[in-house]
PDB file of C-alpha atoms and ligand atoms in Angstrom:
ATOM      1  CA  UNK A 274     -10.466   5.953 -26.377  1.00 39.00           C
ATOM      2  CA  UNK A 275      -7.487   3.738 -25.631  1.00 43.00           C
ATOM      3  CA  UNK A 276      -4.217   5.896 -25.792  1.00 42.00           C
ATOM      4  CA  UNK A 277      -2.050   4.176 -28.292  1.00 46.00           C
ATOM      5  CA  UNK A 278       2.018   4.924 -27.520  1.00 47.00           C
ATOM      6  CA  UNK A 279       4.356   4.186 -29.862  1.00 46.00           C
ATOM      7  CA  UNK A 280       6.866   1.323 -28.954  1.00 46.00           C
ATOM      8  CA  UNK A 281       9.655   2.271 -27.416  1.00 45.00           C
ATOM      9  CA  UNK A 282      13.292   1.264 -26.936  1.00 41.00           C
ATOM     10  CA  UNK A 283      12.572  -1.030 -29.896  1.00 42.00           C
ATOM     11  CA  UNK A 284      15.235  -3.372 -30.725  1.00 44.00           C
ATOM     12  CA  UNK A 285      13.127  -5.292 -32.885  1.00 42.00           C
ATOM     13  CA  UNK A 286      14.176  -8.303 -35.087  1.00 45.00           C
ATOM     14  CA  UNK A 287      13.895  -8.478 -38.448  1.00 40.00           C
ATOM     15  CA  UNK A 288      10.800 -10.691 -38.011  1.00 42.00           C
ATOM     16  CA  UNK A 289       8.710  -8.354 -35.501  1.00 46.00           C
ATOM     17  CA  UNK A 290       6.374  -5.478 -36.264  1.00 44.00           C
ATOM     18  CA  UNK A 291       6.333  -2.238 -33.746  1.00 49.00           C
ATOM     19  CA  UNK A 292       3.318  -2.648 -31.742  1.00 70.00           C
ATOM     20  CA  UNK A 293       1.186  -0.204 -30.040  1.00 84.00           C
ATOM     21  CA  UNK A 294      -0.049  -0.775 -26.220  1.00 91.00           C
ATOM     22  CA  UNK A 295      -3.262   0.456 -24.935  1.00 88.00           C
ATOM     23  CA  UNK A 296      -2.112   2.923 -22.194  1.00 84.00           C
ATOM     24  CA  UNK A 297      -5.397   2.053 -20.176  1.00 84.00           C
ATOM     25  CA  UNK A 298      -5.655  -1.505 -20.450  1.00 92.00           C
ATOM     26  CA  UNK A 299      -2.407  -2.739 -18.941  1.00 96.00           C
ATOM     27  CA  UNK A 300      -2.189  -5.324 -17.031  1.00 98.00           C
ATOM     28  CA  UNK A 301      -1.846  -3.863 -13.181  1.00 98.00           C
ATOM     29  CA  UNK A 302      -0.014  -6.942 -11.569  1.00 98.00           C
ATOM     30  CA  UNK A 303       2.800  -8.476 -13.375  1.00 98.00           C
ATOM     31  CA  UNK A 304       4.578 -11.978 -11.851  1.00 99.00           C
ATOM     32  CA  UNK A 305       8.045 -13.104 -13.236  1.00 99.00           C
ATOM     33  CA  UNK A 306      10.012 -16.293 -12.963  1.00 99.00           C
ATOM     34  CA  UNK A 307      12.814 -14.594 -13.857  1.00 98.00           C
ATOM     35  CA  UNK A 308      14.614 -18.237 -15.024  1.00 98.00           C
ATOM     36  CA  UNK A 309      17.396 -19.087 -17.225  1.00 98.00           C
ATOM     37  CA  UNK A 310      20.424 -17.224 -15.971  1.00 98.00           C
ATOM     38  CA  UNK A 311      22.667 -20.548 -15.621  1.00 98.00           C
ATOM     39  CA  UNK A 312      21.928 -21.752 -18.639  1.00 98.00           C
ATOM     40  CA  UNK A 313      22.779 -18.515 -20.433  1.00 98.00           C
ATOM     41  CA  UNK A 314      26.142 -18.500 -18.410  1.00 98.00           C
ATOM     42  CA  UNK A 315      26.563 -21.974 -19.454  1.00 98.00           C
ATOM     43  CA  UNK A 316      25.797 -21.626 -23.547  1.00 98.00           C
ATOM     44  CA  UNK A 317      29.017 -18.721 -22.855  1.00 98.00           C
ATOM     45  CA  UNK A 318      31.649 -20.830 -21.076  1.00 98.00           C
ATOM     46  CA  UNK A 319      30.565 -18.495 -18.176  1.00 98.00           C
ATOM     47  CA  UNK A 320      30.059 -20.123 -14.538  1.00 98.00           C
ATOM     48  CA  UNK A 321      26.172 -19.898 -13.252  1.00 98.00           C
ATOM     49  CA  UNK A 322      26.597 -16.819 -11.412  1.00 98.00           C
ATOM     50  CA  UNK A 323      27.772 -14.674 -14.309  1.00 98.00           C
ATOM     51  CA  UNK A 324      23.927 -15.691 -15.662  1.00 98.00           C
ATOM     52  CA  UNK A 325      22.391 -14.088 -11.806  1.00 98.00           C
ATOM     53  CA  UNK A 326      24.512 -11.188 -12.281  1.00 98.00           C
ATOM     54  CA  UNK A 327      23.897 -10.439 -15.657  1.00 98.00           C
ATOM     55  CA  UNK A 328      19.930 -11.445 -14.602  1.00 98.00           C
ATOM     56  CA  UNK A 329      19.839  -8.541 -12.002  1.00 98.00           C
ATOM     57  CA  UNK A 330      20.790  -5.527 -14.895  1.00 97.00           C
ATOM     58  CA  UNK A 331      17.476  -7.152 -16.594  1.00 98.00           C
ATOM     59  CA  UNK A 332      15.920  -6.612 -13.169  1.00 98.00           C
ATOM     60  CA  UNK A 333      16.501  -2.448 -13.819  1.00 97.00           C
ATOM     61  CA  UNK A 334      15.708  -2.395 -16.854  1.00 97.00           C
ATOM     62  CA  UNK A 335      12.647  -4.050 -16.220  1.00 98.00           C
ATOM     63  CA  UNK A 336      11.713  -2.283 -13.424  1.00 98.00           C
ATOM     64  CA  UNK A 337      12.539   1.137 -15.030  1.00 97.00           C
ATOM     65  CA  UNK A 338      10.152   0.065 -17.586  1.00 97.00           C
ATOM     66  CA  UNK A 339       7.457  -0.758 -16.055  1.00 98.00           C
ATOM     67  CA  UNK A 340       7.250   2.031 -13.813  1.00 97.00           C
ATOM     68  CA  UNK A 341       7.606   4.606 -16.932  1.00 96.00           C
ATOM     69  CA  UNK A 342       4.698   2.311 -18.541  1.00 96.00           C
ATOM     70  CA  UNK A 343       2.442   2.659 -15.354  1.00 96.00           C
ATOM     71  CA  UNK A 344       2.224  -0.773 -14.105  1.00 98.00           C
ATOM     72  CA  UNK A 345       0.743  -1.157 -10.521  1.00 98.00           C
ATOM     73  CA  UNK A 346       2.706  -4.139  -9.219  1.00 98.00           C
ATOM     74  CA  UNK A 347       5.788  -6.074 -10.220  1.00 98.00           C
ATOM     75  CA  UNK A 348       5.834  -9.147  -8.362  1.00 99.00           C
ATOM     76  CA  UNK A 349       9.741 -10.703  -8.824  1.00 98.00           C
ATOM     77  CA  UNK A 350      10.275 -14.168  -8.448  1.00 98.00           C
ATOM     78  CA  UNK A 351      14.070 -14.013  -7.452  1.00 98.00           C
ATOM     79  CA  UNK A 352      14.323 -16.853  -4.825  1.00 98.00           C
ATOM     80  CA  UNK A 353      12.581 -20.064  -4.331  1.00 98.00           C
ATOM     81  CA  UNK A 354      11.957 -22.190  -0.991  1.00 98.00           C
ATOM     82  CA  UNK A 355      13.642 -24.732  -2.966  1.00 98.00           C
ATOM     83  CA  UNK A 356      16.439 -22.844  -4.582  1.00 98.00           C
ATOM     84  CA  UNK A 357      18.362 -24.331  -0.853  1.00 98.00           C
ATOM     85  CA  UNK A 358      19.087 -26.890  -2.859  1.00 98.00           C
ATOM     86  CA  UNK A 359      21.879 -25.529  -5.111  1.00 98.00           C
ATOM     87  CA  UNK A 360      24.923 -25.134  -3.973  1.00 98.00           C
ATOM     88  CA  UNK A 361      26.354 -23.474  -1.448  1.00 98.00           C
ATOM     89  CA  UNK A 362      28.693 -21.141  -3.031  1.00 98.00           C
ATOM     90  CA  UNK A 363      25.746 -20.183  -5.909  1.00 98.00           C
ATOM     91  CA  UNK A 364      23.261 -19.708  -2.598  1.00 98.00           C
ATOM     92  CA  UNK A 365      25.996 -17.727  -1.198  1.00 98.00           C
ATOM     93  CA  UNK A 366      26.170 -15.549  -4.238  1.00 98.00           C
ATOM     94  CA  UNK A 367      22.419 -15.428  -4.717  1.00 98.00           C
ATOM     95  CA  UNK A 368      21.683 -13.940  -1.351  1.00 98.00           C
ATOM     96  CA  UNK A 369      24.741 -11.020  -2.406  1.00 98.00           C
ATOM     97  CA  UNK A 370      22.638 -10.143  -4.781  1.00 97.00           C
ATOM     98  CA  UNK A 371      19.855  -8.035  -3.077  1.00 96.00           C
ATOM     99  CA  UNK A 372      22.857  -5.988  -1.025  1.00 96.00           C
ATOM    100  CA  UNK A 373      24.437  -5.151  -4.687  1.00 96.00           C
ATOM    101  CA  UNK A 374      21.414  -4.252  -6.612  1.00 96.00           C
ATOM    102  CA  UNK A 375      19.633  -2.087  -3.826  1.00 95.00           C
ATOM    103  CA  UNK A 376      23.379  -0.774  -3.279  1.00 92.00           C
ATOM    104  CA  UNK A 377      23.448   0.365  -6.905  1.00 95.00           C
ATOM    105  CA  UNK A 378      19.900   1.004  -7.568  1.00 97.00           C
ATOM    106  CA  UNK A 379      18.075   2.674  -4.189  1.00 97.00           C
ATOM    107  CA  UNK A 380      18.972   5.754  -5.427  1.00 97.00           C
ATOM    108  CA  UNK A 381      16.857   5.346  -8.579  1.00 97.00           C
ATOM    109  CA  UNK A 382      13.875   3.419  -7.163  1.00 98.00           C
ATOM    110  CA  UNK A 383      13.371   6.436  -4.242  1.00 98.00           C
ATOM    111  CA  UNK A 384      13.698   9.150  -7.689  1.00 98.00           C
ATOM    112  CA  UNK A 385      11.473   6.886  -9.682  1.00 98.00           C
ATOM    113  CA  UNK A 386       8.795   6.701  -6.468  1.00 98.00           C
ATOM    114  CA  UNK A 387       9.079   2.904  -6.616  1.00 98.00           C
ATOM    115  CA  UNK A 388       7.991   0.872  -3.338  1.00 98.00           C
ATOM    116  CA  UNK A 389       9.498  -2.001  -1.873  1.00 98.00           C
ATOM    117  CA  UNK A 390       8.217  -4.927  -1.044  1.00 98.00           C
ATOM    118  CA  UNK A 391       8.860  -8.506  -0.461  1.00 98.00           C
ATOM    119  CA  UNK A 392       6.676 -12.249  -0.092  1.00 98.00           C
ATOM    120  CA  UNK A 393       8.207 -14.954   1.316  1.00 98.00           C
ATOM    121  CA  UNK A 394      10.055 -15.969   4.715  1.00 97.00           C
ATOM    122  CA  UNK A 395      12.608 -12.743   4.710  1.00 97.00           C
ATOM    123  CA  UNK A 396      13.338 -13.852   8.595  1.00 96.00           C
ATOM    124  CA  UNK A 397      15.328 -16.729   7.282  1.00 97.00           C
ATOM    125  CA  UNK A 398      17.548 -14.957   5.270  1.00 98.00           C
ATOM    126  CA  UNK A 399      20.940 -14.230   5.955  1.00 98.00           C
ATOM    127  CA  UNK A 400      21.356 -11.149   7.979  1.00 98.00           C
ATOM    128  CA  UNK A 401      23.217  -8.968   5.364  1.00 98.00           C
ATOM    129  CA  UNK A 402      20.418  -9.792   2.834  1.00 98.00           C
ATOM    130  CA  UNK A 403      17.432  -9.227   5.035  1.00 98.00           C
ATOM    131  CA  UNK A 404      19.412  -5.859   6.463  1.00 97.00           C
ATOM    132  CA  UNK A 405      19.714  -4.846   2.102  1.00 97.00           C
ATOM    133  CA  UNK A 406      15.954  -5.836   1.996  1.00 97.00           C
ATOM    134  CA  UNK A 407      14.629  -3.825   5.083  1.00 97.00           C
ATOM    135  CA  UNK A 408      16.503  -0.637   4.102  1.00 97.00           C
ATOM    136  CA  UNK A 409      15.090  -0.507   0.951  1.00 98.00           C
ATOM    137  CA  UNK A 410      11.476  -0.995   2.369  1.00 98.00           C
ATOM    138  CA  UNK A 411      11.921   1.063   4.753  1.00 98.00           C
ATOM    139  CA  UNK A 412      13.438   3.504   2.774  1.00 98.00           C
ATOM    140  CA  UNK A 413      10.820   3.133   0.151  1.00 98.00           C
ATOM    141  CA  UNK A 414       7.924   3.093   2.207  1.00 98.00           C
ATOM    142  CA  UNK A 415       6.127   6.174   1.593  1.00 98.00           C
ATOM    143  CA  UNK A 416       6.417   5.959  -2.141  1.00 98.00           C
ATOM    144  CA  UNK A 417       3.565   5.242  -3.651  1.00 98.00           C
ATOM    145  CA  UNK A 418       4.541   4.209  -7.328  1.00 98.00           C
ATOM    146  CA  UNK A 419       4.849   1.322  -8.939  1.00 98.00           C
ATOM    147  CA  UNK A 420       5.274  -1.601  -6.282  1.00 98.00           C
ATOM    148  CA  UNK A 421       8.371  -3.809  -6.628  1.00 98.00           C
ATOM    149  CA  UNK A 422       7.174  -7.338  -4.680  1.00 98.00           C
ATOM    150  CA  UNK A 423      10.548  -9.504  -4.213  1.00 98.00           C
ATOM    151  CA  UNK A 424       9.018 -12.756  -3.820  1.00 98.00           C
ATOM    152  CA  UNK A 425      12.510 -14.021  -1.250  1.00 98.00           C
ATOM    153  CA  UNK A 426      12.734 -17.691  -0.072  1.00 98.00           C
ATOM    154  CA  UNK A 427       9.290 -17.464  -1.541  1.00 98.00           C
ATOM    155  CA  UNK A 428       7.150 -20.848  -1.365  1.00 98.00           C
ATOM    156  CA  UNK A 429       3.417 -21.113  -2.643  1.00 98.00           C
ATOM    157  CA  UNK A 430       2.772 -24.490  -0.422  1.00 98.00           C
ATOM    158  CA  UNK A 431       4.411 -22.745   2.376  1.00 98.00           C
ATOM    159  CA  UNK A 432       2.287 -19.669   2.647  1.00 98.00           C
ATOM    160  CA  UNK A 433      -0.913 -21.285   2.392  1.00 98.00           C
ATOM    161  CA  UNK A 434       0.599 -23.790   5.022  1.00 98.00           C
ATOM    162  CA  UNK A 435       1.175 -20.972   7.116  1.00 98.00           C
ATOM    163  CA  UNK A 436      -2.312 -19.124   6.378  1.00 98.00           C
ATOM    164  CA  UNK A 437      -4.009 -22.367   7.987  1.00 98.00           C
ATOM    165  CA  UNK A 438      -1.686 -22.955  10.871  1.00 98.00           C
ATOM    166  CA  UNK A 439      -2.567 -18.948  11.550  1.00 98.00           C
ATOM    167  CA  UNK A 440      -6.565 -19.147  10.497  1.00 98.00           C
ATOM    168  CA  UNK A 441      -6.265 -22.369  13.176  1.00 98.00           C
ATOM    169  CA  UNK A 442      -5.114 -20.645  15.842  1.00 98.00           C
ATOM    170  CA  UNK A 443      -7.492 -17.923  15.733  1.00 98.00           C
ATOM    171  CA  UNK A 444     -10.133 -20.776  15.385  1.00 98.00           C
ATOM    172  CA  UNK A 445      -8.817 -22.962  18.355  1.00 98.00           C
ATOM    173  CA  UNK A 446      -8.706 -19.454  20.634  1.00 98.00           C
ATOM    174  CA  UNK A 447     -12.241 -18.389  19.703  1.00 98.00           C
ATOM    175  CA  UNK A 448     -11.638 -16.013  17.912  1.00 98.00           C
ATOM    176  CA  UNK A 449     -13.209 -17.383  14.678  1.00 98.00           C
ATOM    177  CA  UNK A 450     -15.593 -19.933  13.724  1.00 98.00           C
ATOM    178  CA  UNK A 451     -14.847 -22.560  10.782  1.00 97.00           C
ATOM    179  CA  UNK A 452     -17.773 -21.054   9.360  1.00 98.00           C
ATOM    180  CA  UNK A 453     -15.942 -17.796   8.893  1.00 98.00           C
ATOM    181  CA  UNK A 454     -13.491 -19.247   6.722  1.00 98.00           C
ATOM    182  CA  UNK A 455     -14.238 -17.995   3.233  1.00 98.00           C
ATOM    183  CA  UNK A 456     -11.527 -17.020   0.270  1.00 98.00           C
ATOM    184  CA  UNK A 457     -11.043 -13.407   1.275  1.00 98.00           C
ATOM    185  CA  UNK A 458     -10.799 -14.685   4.720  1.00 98.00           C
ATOM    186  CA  UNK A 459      -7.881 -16.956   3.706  1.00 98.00           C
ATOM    187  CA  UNK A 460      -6.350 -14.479   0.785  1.00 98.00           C
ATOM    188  CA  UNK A 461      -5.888 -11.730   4.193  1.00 98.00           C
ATOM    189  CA  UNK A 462      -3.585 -14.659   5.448  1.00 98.00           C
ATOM    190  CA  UNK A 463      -1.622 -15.060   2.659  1.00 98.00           C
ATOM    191  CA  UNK A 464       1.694 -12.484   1.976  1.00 98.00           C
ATOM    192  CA  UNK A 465       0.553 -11.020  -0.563  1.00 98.00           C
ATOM    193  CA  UNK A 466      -3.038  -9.924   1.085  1.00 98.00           C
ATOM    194  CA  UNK A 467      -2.072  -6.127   0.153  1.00 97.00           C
ATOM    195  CA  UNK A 468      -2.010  -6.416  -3.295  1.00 98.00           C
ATOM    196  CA  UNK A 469      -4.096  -6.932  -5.885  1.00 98.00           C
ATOM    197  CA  UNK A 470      -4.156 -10.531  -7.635  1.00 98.00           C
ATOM    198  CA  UNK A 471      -1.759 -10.679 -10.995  1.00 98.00           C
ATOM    199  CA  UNK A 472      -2.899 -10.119 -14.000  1.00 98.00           C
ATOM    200  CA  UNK A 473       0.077 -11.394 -15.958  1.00 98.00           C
ATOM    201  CA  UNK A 474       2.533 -14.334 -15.540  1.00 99.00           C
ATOM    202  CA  UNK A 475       5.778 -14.402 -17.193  1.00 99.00           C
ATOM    203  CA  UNK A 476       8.153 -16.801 -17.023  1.00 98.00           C
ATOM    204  CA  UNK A 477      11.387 -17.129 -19.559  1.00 98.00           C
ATOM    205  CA  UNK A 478      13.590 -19.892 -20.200  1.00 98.00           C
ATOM    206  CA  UNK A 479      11.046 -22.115 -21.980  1.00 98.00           C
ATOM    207  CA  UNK A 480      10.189 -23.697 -19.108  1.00 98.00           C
ATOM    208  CA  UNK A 481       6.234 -23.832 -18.793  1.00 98.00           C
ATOM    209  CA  UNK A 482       5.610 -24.521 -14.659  1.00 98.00           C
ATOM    210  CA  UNK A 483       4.930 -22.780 -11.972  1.00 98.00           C
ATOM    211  CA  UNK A 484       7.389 -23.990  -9.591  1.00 98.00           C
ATOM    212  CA  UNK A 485       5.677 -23.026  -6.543  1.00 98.00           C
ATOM    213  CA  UNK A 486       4.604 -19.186  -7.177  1.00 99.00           C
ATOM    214  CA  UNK A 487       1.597 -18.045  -6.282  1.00 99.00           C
ATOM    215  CA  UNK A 488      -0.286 -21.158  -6.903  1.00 98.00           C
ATOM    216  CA  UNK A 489      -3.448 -19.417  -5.141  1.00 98.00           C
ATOM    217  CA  UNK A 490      -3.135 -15.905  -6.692  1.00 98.00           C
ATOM    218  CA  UNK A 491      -2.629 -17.018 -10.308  1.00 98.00           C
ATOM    219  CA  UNK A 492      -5.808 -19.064 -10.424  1.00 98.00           C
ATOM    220  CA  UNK A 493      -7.032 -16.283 -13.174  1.00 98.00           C
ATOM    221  CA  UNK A 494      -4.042 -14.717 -14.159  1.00 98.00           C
ATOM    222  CA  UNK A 495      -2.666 -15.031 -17.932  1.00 98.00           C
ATOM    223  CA  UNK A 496       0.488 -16.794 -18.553  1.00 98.00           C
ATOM    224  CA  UNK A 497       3.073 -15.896 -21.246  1.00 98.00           C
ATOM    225  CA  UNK A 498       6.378 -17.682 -21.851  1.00 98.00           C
ATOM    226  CA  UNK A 499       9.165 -16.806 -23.460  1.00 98.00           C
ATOM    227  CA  UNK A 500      12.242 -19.249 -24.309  1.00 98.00           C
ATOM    228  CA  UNK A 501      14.514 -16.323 -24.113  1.00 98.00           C
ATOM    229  CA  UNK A 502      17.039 -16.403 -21.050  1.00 98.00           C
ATOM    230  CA  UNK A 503      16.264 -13.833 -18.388  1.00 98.00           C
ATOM    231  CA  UNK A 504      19.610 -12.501 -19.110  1.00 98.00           C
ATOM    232  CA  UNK A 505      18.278 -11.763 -22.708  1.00 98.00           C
ATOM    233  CA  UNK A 506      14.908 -10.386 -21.374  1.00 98.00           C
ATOM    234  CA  UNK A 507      14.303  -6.911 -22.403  1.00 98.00           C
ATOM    235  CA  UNK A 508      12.144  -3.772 -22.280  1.00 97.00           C
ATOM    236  CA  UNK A 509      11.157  -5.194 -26.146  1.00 97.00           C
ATOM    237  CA  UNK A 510      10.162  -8.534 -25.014  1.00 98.00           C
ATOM    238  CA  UNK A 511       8.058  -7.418 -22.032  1.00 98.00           C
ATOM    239  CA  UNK A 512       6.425  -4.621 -24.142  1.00 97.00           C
ATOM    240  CA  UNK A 513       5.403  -8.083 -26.318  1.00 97.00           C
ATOM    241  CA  UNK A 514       4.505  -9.604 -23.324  1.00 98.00           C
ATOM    242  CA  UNK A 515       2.002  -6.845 -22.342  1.00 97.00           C
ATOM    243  CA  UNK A 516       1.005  -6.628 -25.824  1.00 97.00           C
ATOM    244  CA  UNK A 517      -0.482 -10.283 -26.256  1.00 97.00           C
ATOM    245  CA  UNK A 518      -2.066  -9.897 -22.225  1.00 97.00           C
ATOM    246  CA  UNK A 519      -3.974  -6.863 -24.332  1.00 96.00           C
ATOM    247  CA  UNK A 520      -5.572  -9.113 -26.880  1.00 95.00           C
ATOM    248  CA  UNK A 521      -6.421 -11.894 -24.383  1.00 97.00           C
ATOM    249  CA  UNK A 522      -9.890 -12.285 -23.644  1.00 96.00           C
ATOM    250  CA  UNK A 523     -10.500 -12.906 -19.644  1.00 96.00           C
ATOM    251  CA  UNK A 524     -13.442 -14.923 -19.229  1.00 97.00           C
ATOM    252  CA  UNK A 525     -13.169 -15.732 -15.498  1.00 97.00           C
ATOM    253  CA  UNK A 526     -15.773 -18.407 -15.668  1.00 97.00           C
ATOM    254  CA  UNK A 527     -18.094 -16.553 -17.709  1.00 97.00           C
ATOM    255  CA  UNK A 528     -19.202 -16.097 -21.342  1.00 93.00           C
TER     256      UNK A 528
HETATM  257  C1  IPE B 283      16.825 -18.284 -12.382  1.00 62.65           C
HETATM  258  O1  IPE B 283      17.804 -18.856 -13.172  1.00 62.65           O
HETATM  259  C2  IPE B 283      17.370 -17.635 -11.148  1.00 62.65           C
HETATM  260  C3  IPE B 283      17.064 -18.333  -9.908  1.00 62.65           C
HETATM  261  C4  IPE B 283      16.360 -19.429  -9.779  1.00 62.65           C
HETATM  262  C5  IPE B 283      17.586 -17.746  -8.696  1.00 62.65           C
HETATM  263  P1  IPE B 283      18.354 -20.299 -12.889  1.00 62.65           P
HETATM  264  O2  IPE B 283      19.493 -20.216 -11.947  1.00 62.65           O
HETATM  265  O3  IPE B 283      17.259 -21.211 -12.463  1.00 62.65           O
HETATM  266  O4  IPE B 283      18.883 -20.722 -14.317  1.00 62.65           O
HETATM  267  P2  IPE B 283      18.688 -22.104 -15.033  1.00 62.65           P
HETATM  268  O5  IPE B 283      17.214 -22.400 -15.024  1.00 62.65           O
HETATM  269  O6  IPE B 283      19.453 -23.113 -14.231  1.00 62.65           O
HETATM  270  O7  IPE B 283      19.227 -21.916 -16.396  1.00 62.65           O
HETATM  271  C1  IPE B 284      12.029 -20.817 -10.230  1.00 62.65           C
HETATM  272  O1  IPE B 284      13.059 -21.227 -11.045  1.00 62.65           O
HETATM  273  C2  IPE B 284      12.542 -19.959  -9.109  1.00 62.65           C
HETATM  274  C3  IPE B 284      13.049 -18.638  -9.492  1.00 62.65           C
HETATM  275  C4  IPE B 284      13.076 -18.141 -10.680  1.00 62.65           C
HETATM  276  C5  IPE B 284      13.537 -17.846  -8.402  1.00 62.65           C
HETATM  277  P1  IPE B 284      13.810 -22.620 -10.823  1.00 62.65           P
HETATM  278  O2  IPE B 284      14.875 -22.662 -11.843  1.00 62.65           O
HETATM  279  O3  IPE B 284      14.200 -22.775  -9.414  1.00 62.65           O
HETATM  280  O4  IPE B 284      12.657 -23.662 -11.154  1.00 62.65           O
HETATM  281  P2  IPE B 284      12.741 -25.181 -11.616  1.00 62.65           P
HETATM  282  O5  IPE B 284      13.656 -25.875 -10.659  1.00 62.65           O
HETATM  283  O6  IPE B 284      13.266 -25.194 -12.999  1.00 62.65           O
HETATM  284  O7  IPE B 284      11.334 -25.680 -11.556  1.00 62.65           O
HETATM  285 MG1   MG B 285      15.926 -22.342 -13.452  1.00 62.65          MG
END
């Protein structure tokens, strides 16, 4: 029998009903695109980064909540291979944040048992950001709660670009054939070959793309959007977010 909990920190509008999640059907793997935080700073008279740092207090509350919920994996999308773009003083203030919030919040992820990890190219990082990152995953290491995946300088075309140039190597030295090449082949060359694939895709802001995430790992994952502003994302809204994934029906090909 499912275990029904009641819904918690509700902070429901006038318009939504308490819902009850099935304790044993969650979704194990939840992705975010955490998006919107510089257009929430905007709509205030606020400059961009007020939106990232007000975005990273989502990022504990989130986190808190899905650990206390029991989800498997949190995969955070918190940096793009094209987020370069911006400029330099918001990249500046972007890569700051991983020092504060693992300054402020280590304590609690090593109480809470929550693991570290991180996807992307962390080598390119700035050293005080990658030095933040490694601490904490080093630090976190032998945890073995709820996985928090910081998807850093993170780029979907990029990874699989660097599975092949790897799976070609080994092929050119011998020591694979083409023939070898099969999906779990190439899914052990991707970052995220530890995990398991997500179950559930979030992304707020109203925006409805993928902008390079996980373009191979979300080929049966469900997608939810919100047009709330990360900044406005809450324990509530993810609870609804898990909610719907409940009453989805996963086909995966089939009947
Ligand atoms: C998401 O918010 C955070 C990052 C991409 C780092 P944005 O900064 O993209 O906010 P909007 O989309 O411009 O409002
Ligand atoms: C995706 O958001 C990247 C992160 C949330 C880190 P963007 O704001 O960069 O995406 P686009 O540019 O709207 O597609
Ligand atoms: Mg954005």
């Amino acid at each position: 029998m499912p275990i029904k909990f009641p819904f918690r920190n509700a902070k429901l509008n006038k318009t939504e009903q308490p819902i009850g999640l099935e304790g044993d059907h969650l979704p194990k793997h939840v992705a975010i695109i955490m998006d919107g935080n510089g257009r929430w700073a905007k709509n205030r008279g606020m400059p961009r980064i007020a939106g990232h740092k007000e975005g990273m207090n989502v990022v504990k509350k989130v986190v808190r909540h899905a650990s206390d919920l029991g989800v498997n994996v949190l995969t955070l999308y918190a940096f793009s291979t094209e987020n370069w773009k911006r400029p330099k003083k918001e990249v500046e203030f972007l890569m700051k944040l991983p020092v504060d919030f693992l300054n402020t919040y280590l304590p609690e992820l090593l109480e809470k048992n929550v693991q570290v990890q991180t996807i992307g190219e962390v080598d390119a990082l700035p050293e005080h950001t990658r030095h933040a990152v490694n601490e904490a995953i080093e630090r976190t290491k032998h945890n073995d709660g709820l996985i928090l995946n910081f998807a850093l300088n993170y780029g979907s075309r990029y990874e699989m670009v660097e599975a092949v140039k790897q799976i070609s190597v080994k092929v050119k030295s011998g020591q694979l054939t083409a023939d070898q090449i099969d999906e779990t082949l190439f899914e052990n060359h991707m970052f995220t070959s530890d995990l398991i694939e997500p179950d559930l895709l979030i992304r707020t802001s109203g925006e409805q793309r993928l902008s390079n995430f996980l373009l191979w790992q979300l080929a049966y994952a469900e997608f939810w959007f919100t047009d709330v502003f990360w900044p406005d994302f809450d324990e509530t809204l993810f609870e609804r977010a898990l909610y719907d994934y409940q009453n989805r029906k996963r086909r995966y090909g089939g009947v």
